[in-house]
Tab-separated table of C-alpha atoms in Angstrom:
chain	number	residue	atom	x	y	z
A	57	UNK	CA	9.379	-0.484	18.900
A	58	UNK	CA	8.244	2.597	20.854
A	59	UNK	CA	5.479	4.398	19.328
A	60	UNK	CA	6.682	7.632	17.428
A	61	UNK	CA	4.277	9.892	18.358
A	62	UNK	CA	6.889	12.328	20.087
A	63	UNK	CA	8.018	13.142	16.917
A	64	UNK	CA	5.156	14.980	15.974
A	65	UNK	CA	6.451	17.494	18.767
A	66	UNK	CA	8.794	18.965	16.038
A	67	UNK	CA	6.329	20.264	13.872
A	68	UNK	CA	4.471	21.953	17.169
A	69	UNK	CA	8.009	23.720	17.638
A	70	UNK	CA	7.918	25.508	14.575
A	71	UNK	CA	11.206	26.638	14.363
A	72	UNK	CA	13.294	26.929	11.300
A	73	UNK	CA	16.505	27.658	12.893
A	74	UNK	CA	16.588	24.380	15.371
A	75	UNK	CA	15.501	22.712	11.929
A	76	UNK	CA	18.728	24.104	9.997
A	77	UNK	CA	20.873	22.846	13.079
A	78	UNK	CA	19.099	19.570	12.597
A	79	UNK	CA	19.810	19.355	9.072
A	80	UNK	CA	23.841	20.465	10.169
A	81	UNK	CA	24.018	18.006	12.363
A	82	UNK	CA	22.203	15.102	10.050
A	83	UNK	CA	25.195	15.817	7.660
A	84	UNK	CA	27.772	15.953	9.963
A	85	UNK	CA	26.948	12.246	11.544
A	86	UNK	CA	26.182	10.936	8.195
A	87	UNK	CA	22.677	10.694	8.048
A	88	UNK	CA	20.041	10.200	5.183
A	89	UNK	CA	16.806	12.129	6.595
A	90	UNK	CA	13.408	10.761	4.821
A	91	UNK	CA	9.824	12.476	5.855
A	92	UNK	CA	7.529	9.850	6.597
A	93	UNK	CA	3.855	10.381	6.706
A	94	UNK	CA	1.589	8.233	8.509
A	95	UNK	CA	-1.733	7.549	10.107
A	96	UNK	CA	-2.082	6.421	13.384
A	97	UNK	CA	-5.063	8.704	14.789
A	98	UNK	CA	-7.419	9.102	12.073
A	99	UNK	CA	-9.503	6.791	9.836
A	100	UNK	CA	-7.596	5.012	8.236
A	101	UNK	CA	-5.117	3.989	12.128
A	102	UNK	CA	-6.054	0.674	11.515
A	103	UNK	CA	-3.476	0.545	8.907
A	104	UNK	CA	-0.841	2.886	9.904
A	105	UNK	CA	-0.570	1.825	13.642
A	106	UNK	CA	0.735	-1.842	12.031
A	107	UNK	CA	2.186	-0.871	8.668
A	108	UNK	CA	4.541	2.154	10.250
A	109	UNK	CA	6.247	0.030	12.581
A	110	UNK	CA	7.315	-2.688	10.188
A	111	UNK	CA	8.874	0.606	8.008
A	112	UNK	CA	11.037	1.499	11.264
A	113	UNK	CA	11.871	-2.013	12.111
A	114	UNK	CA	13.653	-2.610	8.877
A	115	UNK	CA	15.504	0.690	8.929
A	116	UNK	CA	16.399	0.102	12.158
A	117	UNK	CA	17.954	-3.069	11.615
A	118	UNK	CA	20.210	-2.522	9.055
A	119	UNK	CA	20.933	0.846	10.765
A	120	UNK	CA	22.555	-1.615	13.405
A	121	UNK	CA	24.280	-3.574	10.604
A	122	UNK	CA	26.041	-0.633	10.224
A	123	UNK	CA	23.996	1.470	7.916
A	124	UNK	CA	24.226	1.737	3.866
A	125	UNK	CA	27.589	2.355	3.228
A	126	UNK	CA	28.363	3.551	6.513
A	127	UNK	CA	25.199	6.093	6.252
A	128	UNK	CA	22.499	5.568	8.829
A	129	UNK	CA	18.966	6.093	7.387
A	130	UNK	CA	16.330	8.199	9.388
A	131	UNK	CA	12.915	8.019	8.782
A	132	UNK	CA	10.875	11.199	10.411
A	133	UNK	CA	7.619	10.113	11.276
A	134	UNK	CA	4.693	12.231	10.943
A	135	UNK	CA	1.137	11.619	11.964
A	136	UNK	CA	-1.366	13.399	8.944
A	137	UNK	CA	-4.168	11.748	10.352
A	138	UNK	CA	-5.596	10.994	6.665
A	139	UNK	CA	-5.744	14.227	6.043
A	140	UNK	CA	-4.611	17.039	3.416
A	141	UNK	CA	-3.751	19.960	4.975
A	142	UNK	CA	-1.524	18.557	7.365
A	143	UNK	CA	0.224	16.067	5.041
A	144	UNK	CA	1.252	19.365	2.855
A	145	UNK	CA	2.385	21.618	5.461
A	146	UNK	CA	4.344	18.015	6.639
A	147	UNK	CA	6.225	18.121	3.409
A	148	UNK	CA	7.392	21.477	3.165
A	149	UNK	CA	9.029	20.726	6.555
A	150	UNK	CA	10.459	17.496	5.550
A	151	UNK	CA	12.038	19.257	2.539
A	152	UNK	CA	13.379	22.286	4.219
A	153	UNK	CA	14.979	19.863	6.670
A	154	UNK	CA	16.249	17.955	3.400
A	155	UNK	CA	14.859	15.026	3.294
A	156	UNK	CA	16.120	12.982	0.579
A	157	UNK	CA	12.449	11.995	-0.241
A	158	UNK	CA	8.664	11.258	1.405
A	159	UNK	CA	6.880	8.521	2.065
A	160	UNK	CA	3.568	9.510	1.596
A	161	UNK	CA	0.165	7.972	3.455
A	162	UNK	CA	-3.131	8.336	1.574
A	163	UNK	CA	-4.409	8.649	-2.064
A	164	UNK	CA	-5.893	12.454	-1.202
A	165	UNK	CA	-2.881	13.283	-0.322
A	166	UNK	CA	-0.659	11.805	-2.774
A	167	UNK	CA	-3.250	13.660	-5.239
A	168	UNK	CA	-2.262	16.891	-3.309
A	169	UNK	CA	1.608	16.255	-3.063
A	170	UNK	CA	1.997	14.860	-6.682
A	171	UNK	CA	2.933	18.178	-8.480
A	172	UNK	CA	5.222	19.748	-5.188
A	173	UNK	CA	7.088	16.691	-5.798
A	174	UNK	CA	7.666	17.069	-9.569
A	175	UNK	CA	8.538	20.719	-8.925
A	176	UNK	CA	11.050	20.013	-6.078
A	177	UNK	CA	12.274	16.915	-8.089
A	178	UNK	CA	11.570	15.208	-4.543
A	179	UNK	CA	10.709	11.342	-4.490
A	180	UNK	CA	7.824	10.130	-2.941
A	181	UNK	CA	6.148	6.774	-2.876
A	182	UNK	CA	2.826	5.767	-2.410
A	183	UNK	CA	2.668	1.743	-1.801
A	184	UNK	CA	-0.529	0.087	-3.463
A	185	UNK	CA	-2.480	3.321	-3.174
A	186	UNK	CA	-2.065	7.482	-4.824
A	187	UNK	CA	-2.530	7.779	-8.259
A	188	UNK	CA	-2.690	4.110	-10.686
A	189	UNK	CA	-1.474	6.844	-13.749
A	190	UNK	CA	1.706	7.360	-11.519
A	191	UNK	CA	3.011	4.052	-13.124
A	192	UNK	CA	4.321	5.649	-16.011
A	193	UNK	CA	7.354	7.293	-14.688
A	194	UNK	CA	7.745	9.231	-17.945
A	195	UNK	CA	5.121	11.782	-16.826
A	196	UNK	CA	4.916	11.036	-13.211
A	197	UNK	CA	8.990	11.363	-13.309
A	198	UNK	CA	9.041	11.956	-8.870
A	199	UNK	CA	6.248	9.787	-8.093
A	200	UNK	CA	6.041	5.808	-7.059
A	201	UNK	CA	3.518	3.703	-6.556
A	202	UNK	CA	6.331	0.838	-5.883
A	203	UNK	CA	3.305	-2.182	-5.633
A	204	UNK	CA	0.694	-3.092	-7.506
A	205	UNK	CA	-1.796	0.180	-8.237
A	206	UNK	CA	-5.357	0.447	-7.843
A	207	UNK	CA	-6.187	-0.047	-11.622
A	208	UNK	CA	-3.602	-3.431	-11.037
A	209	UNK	CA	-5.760	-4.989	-7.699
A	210	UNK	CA	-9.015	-4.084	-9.850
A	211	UNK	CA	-8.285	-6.433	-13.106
A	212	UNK	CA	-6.116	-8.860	-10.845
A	213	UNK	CA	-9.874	-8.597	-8.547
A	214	UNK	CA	-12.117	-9.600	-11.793
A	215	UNK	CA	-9.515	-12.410	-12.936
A	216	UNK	CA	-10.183	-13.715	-9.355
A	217	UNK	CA	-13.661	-13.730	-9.351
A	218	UNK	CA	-13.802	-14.878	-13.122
A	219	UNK	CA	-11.089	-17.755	-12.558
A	220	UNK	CA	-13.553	-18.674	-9.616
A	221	UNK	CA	-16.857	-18.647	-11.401
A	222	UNK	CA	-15.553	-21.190	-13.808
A	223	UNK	CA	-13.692	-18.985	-16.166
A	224	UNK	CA	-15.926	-17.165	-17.691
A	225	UNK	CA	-18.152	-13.723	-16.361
A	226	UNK	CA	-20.423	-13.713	-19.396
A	227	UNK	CA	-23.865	-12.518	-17.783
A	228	UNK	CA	-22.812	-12.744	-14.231
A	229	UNK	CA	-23.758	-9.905	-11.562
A	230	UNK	CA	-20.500	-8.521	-9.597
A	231	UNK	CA	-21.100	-5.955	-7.075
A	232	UNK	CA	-18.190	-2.963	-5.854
A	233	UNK	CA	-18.797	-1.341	-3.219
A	234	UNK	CA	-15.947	1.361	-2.784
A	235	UNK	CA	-15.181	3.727	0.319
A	236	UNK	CA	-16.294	6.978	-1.479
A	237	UNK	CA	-13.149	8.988	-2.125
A	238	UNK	CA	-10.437	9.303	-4.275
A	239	UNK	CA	-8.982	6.258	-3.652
A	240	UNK	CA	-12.288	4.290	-3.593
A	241	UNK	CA	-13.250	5.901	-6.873
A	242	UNK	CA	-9.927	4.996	-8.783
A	243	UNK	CA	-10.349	1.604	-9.622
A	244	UNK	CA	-13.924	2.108	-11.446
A	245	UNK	CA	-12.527	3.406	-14.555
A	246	UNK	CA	-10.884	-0.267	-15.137
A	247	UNK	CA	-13.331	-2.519	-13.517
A	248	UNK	CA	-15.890	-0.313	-15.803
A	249	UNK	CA	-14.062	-1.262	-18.790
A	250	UNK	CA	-13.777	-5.159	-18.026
A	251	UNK	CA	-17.635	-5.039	-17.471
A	252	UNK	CA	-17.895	-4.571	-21.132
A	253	UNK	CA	-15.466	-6.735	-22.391
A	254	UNK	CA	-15.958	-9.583	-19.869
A	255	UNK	CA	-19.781	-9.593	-20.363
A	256	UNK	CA	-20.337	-9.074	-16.671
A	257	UNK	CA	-23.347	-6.776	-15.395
A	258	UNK	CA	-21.323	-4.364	-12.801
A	259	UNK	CA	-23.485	-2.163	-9.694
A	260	UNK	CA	-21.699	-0.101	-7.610
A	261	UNK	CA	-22.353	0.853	-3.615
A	262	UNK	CA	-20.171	3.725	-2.058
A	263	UNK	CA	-19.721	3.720	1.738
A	264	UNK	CA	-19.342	7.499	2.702
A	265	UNK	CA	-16.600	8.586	5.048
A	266	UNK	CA	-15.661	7.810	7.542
A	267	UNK	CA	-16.916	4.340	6.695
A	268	UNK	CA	-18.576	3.370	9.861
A	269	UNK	CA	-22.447	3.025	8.648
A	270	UNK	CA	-22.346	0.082	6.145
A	271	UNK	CA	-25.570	-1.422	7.167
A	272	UNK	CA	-27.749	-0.083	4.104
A	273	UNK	CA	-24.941	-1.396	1.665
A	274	UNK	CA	-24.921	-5.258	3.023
A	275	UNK	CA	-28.463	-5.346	2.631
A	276	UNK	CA	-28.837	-3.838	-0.875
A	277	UNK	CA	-25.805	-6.475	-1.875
A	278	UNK	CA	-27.034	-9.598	-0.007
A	279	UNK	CA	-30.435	-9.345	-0.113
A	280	UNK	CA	-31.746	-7.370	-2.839
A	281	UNK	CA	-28.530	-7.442	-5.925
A	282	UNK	CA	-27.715	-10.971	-4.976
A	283	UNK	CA	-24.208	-10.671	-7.006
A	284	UNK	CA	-22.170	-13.756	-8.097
A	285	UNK	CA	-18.973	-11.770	-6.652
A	286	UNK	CA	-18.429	-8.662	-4.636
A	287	UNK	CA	-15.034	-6.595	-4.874
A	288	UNK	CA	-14.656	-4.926	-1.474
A	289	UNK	CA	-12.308	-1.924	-2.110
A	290	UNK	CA	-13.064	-0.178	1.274
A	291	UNK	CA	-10.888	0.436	4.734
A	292	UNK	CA	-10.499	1.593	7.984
A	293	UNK	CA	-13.254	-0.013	10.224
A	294	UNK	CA	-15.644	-0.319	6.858
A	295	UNK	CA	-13.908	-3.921	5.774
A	296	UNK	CA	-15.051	-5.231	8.921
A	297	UNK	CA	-18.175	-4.381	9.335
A	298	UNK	CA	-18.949	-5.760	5.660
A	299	UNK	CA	-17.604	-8.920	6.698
A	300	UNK	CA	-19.859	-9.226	9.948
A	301	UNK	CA	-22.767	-7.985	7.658
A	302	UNK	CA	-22.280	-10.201	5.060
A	303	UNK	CA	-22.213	-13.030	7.196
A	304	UNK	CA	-25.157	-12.243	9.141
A	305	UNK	CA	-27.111	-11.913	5.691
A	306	UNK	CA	-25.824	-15.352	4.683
A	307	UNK	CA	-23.968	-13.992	1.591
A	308	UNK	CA	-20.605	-16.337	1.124
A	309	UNK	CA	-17.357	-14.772	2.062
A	310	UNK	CA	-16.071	-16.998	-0.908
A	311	UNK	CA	-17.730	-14.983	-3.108
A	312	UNK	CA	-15.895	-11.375	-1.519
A	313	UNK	CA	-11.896	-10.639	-2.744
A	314	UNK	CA	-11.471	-7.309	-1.040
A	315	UNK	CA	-8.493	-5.003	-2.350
A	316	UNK	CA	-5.604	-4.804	-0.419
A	317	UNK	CA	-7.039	-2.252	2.473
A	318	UNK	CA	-9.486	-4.387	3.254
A	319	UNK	CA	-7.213	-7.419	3.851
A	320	UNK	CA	-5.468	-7.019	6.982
A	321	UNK	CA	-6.053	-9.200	10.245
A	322	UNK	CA	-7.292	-6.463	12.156
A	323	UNK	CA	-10.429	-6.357	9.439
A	324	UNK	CA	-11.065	-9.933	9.784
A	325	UNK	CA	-10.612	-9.552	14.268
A	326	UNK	CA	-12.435	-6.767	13.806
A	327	UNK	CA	-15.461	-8.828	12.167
A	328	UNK	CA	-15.857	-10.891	14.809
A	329	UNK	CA	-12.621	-13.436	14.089
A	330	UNK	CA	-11.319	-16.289	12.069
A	331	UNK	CA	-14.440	-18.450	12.653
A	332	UNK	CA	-16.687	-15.166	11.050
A	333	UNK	CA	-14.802	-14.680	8.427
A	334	UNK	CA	-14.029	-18.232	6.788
A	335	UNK	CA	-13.734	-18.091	3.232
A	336	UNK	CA	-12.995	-14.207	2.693
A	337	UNK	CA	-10.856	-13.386	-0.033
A	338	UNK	CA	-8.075	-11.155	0.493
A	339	UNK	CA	-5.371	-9.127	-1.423
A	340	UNK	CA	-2.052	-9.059	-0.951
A	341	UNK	CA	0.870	-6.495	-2.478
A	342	UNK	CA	3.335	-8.288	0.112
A	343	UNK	CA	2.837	-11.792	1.670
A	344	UNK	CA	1.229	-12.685	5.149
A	345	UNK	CA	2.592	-14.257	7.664
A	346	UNK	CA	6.081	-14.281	9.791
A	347	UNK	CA	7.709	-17.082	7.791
A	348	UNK	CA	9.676	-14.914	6.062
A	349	UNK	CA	13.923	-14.836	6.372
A	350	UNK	CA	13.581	-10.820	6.789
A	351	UNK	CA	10.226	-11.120	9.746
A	352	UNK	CA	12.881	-13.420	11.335
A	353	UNK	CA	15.898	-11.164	11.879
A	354	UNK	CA	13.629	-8.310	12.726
A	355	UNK	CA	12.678	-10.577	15.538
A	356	UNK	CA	16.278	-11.499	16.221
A	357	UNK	CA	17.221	-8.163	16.281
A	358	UNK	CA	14.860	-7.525	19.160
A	359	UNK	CA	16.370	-10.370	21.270
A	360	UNK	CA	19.763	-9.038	20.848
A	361	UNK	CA	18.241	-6.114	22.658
A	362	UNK	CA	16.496	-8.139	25.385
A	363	UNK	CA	13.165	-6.948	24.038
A	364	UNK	CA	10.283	-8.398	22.629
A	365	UNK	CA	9.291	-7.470	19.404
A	366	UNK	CA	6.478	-5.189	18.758
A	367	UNK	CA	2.704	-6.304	18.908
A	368	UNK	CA	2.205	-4.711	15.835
A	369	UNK	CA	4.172	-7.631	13.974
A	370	UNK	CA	1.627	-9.716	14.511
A	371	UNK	CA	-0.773	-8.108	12.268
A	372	UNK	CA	1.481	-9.386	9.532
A	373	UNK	CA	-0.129	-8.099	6.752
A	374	UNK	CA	-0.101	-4.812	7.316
A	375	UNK	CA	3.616	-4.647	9.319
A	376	UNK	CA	4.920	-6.469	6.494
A	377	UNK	CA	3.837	-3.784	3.619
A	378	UNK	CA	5.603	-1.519	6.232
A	379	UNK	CA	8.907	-3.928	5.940
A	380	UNK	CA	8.346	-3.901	1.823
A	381	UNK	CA	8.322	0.042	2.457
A	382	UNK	CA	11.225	0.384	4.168
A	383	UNK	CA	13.625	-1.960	2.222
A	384	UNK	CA	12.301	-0.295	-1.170
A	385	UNK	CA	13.651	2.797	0.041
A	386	UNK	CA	16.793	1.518	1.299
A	387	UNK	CA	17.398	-0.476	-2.005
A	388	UNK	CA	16.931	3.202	-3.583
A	389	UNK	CA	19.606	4.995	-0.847
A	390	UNK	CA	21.824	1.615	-1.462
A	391	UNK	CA	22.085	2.653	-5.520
A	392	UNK	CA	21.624	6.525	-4.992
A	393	UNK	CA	24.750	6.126	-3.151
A	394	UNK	CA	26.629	4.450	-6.074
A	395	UNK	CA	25.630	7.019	-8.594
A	396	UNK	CA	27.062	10.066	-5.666
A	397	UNK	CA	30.515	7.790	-4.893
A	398	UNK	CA	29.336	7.561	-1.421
A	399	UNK	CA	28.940	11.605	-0.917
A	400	UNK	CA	25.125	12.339	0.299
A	401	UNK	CA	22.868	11.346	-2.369
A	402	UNK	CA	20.639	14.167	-3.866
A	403	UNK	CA	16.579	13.235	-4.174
A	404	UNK	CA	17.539	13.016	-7.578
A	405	UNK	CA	19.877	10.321	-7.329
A	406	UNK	CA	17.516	8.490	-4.916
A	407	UNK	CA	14.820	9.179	-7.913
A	408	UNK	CA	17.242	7.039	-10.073
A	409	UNK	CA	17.889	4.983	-7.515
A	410	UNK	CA	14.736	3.330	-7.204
A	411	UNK	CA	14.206	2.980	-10.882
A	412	UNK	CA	17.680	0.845	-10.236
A	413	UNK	CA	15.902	-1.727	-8.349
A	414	UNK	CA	15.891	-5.079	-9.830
A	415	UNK	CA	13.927	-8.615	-9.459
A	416	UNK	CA	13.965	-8.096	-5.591
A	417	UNK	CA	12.191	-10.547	-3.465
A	418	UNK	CA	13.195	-9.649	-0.002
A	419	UNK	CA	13.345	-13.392	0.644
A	420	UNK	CA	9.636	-14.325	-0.996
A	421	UNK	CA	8.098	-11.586	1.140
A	422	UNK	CA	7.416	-9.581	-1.874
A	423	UNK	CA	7.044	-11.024	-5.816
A	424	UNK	CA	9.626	-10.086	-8.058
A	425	UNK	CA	9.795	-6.326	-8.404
A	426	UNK	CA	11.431	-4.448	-10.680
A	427	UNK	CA	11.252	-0.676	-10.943
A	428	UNK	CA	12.311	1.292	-14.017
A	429	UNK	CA	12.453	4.829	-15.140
A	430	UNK	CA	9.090	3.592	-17.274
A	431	UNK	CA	7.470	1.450	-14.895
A	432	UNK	CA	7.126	2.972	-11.345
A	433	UNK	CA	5.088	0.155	-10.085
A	434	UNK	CA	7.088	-2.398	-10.417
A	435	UNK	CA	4.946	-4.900	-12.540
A	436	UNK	CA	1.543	-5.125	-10.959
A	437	UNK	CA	1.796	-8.373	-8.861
A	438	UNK	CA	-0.399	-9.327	-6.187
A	439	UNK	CA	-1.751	-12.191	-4.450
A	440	UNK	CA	-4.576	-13.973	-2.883
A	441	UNK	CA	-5.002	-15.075	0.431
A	442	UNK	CA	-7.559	-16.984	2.241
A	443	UNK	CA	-9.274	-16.701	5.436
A	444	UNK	CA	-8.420	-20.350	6.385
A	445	UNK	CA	-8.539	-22.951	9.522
A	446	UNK	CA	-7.434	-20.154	12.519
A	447	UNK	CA	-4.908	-18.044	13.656
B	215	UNK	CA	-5.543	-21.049	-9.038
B	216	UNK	CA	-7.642	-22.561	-6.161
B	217	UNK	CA	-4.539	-25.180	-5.346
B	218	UNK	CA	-3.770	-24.509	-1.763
B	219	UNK	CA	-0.083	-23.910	-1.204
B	220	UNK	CA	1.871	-23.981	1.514
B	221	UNK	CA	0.446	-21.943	4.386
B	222	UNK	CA	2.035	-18.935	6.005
B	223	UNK	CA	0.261	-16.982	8.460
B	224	UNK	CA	-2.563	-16.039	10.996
B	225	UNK	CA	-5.490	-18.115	8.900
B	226	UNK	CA	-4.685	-16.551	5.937
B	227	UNK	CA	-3.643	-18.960	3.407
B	228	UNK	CA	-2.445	-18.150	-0.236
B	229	UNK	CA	-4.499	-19.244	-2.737
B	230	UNK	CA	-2.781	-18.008	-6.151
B	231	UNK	CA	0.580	-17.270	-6.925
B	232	UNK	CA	1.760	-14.221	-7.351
B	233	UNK	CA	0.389	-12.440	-10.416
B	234	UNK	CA	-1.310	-10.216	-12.649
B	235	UNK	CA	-4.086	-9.866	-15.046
B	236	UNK	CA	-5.108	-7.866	-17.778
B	237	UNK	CA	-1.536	-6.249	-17.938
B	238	UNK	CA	-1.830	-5.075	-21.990
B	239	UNK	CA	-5.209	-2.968	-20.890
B	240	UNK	CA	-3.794	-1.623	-17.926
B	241	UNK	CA	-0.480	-0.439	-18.940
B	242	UNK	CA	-2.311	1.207	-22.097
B	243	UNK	CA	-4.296	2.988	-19.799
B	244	UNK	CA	-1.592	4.017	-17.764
B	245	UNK	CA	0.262	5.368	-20.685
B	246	UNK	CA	-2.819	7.188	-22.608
B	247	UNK	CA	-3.816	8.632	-18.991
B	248	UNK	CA	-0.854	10.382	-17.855
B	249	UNK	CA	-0.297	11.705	-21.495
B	250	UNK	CA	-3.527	13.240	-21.095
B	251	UNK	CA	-3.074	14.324	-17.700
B	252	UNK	CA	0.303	15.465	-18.532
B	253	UNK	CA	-0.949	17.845	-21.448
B	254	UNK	CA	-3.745	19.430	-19.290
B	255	UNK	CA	-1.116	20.708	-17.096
B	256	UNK	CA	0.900	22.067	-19.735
C-alpha cells in the first residue's frame, strides 16, 4: 500500500466548496466517507506507520469484493501527528465532508473530541486507548473504545504478574512506570486500587514526553526498587529503550508485561532484537503473527495485483490492530446499512451499528467481541505474548 | 497460564488465552465513573 500522506494535501486546500463537490460526488458513486486520524510523523509514528496500513488494507479488500452492499467504504486519512489542535480542526473537516464517523488516534485527543462527538451524534472509536469510562455506552452514547481499555490491560497486567509470582501478590514490590500523559496516567486509578486489595506495595516512575530519556527510570527500577514485576505502560521509542536498559541492568524481562503500546515488534527491534529482549512480556488486544485466514487474503489480494504486500505487515502486531480497526467499522457500516434498507446510513445508524456487533472473531485474530449499546468495549479481552526463540 | 500454545508470529509466542481479570471491579468503576463524569457536565 502506498503511503497516504498526499491526503493530507486536502486539508492545506482549505476549501469548502471543492469539499461540498466531494461530498456530491461521494453520494453519487455510493460511497461511505470515514475521517481517519493517524500518526505517522510524530511520537507516537512507531505505531501509526504499521497500524494505519493494516486499517486500509482491509477496507480495501472488501472494497474489491465489491463493497458492503454494493457501497464502497473510504477511509480519509489524516496525519495529527499526536497532537490536539490538529486532530480537532481534522474533525470538523471530516464532518462537514460527512463522514459517517472518525477514527480517532491518541488518548489527548480522544479526551478533546469526546464531547464534539456526543454533540454531533458522530461515532468515533478509540482502539485500546481514549477514555477506559467510555465503556459504558449509556453516558459515553458516541464514543468506542472497541478493545480492551486501559483500566482492562491494567487488572488483566496485575493478574499476569500475580498468576506468575505463584498466585498470590501479598507483600510483593511491583513497579509502573507510565509515559506521563493522559493516557499513561489512566490506568493508575485501577492498578491503585488492586494495590490495596492484592496486598502488593505499588511505586510509580513517569517518563516525560516525548519519552526518549529513560535512563534515570531503569536505574531507579533495577537497581535501587528492585520490584518483583514491572508494568511498562509507555510508547513510542520509550518501550525500547526500557527494554535495552533493563537488560543492561540485569533486571529479567520475565518479570516486565508491558501494555499494549509497548508490545509491538518495532519496540522489541528497536531494543536491540529478539536475542535482547528474550522473555519480555507483551500485551495483546489483537493476536500476532500472519497466521491468520484474514492476514492471508490481504496478502492474496496483493498478488492478484502483481504487488507485494506492504512492509508494514510484517510488524504484525501493530498492522493487525489496524486490520481489527478496519473490519470493526465495516461490521458497523454492514448493520448500519440494514437498519437504513440500503439508503446511506446516518452516523447514527452506524452508532447502532456497532453496538450490533456480535461474538466476532475475524478468524481467531481477535477474541470474541461483542459490542452493545452498554458495553462499548466489547468485554475487556486481551492476551499475552512472549518474546520467544526468533523472528 | 504459562502453557505454551501454539506459536504464531515474529518470536512472539502466546502465553495465555485470551482473557480478562478483575471484570466485577472494573465494570463498577466504569459505571460509577461516567455517572459522575456525566453529572459534572450537566
Amino acid at each position: 500500500m502506498s503511503p497516504r500522506s498526499t491526503r493530507l494535501q486536502w486539508l492545506s486546500l482549505g476549501a469548502a466548496a471543492m469539499l461540498t463537490a466531494a461530498g456530491s460526488a461521494q453520494a453519487a458513486d455510493k460511497t461511505i466517507l470515514i475521517g481517519m486520524q493517524c500518526d505517522r510523523t510524530g511520537p507516537t509514528q512507531v505505531v501509526g506507520t504499521k497500524l494505519c496500513p493494516g486499517t486500509h488494507d482491509y477496507i480495501d479488500l472488501i472494497n474489491a469484493q465489491g463493497g458492503v452492499d454494493g457501497w464502497k467504504i473510504e477511509a480519509q486519512e489524516v496525519d495529527n501527528s499526536y497532537k490536539v489542535p490538529p486532530a480537532i480542526e481534522e474533525y470538523a473537516q471530516a464532518k462537514q465532508q460527512g463522514a459517517v464517523g472518525i477514527m480517532i488516534y491518541g488518548t489527548p485527543q480522544t479526551e478533546a473530541l469526546n464531547q464534539r462527538l456526543e454533540q454531533d451524534k458522530i461515532p468515533g472509536t478509540s482502539p485500546g486507548f481514549g477514555i477506559a469510562a467510555s465503556a459504558d455506552g449509556k453516558y459515553y452514547p458516541y464514543l468506542f473504545p472497541i478493545a480492551a481499555n486501559y483500566w482492562s490491560q491494567g487488572a488483566a497486567a496485575v493478574k499476569f504478574a500475580k498468576d506468575q509470582l505463584g498466585g498470590s501478590l501479598k507483600g510483593k514490590k511491583i513497579a509502573y512506570v507510565f509515559y506521563d500523559n493522559p493516557a499513561g496516567h489512566e490506568p493508575l486509578p485501577v492498578i491503585e486500587e488492586l494495590a490495596k486489595t492484592e496486598g502488593f506495595q505499588l511505586q510509580t516512575f513517569a517518563v516525560p514526553p516525548p519519552g526518549v530519556y529513560v535512563s534515570s527510570q531503569v536505574l531507579a527500577i533495577a537497581q535501587q526498587y528492585r520490584p518483583d514485576f514491572v508494568i511498562d505502560h509507555t510508547f513510542g521509542k520509550s518501550p525500547a529503550l526500557l527494554i535495552k536498559g533493563f537488560k543492561e541492568n540485569g533486571y529479567p524481562l520475565n518479570k516486565v508485561v508491558a501494555l499494549v503500546w509497548a508490545s509491538g515488534e518495532a519496540d522489541i527491534q528497536g531494543a536491540g532484537g529478539w536475542d535482547v529482549a528474550q522473555g519480555y512480556n507483551t500485551m495483546q488486544f489483537a493476536g500476532a503473527g500472519e497466521d491468520y485466514p484474514i492476514i492471508k487474503a490481504i496478502q492474496e489480494m496483493y498478488q492478484k495485483k502483481g504487488q507485494s504486500p506492504p512492509a508494514a505487515m510484517q510488524a504484525t502486531v501493530y498492522y493487525n490492530r489496524g486490520v481489527e480497526q478496519g473490519a470493526l467499522w465495516v461490521a458497523a457500516i454492514r448493520n448500519a446499512l440494514k437498519l437504513s434498507h440500503g439508503e446511506k446510513p446516518t452516523p447514527t445508524q452506524v452508532k447502532e451499528g456497532f453496538e450490533m456487533i456480535h461474538d466476532m472473531t475475524l478468524g481467531g485474530l481477535i477474541p470474541p467481541l461483542t459490542i452493545t449499546a452498554a458495553d462499548h468495549e466489547g468485554g475487556g479481552w486481551v492476551r499475552i505474548f512472549q518474546v520467544k526463540g526468533k523472528a | 497460564m504459562g502453557q505454551d500454545l501454539p506459536g504464531q508470529g515474529q518470536g512472539l509466542t502466546p502465553v495465555t488465552p485470551w482473557y480478562r481479570a478483575y471484570r466485577d471491579m472494573i465494570v463498577a468503576k466504569e459505571n460509577k465513573t461516567a455517572a459522575q463524569m456525566a453529572a459534572k457536565s450537566n
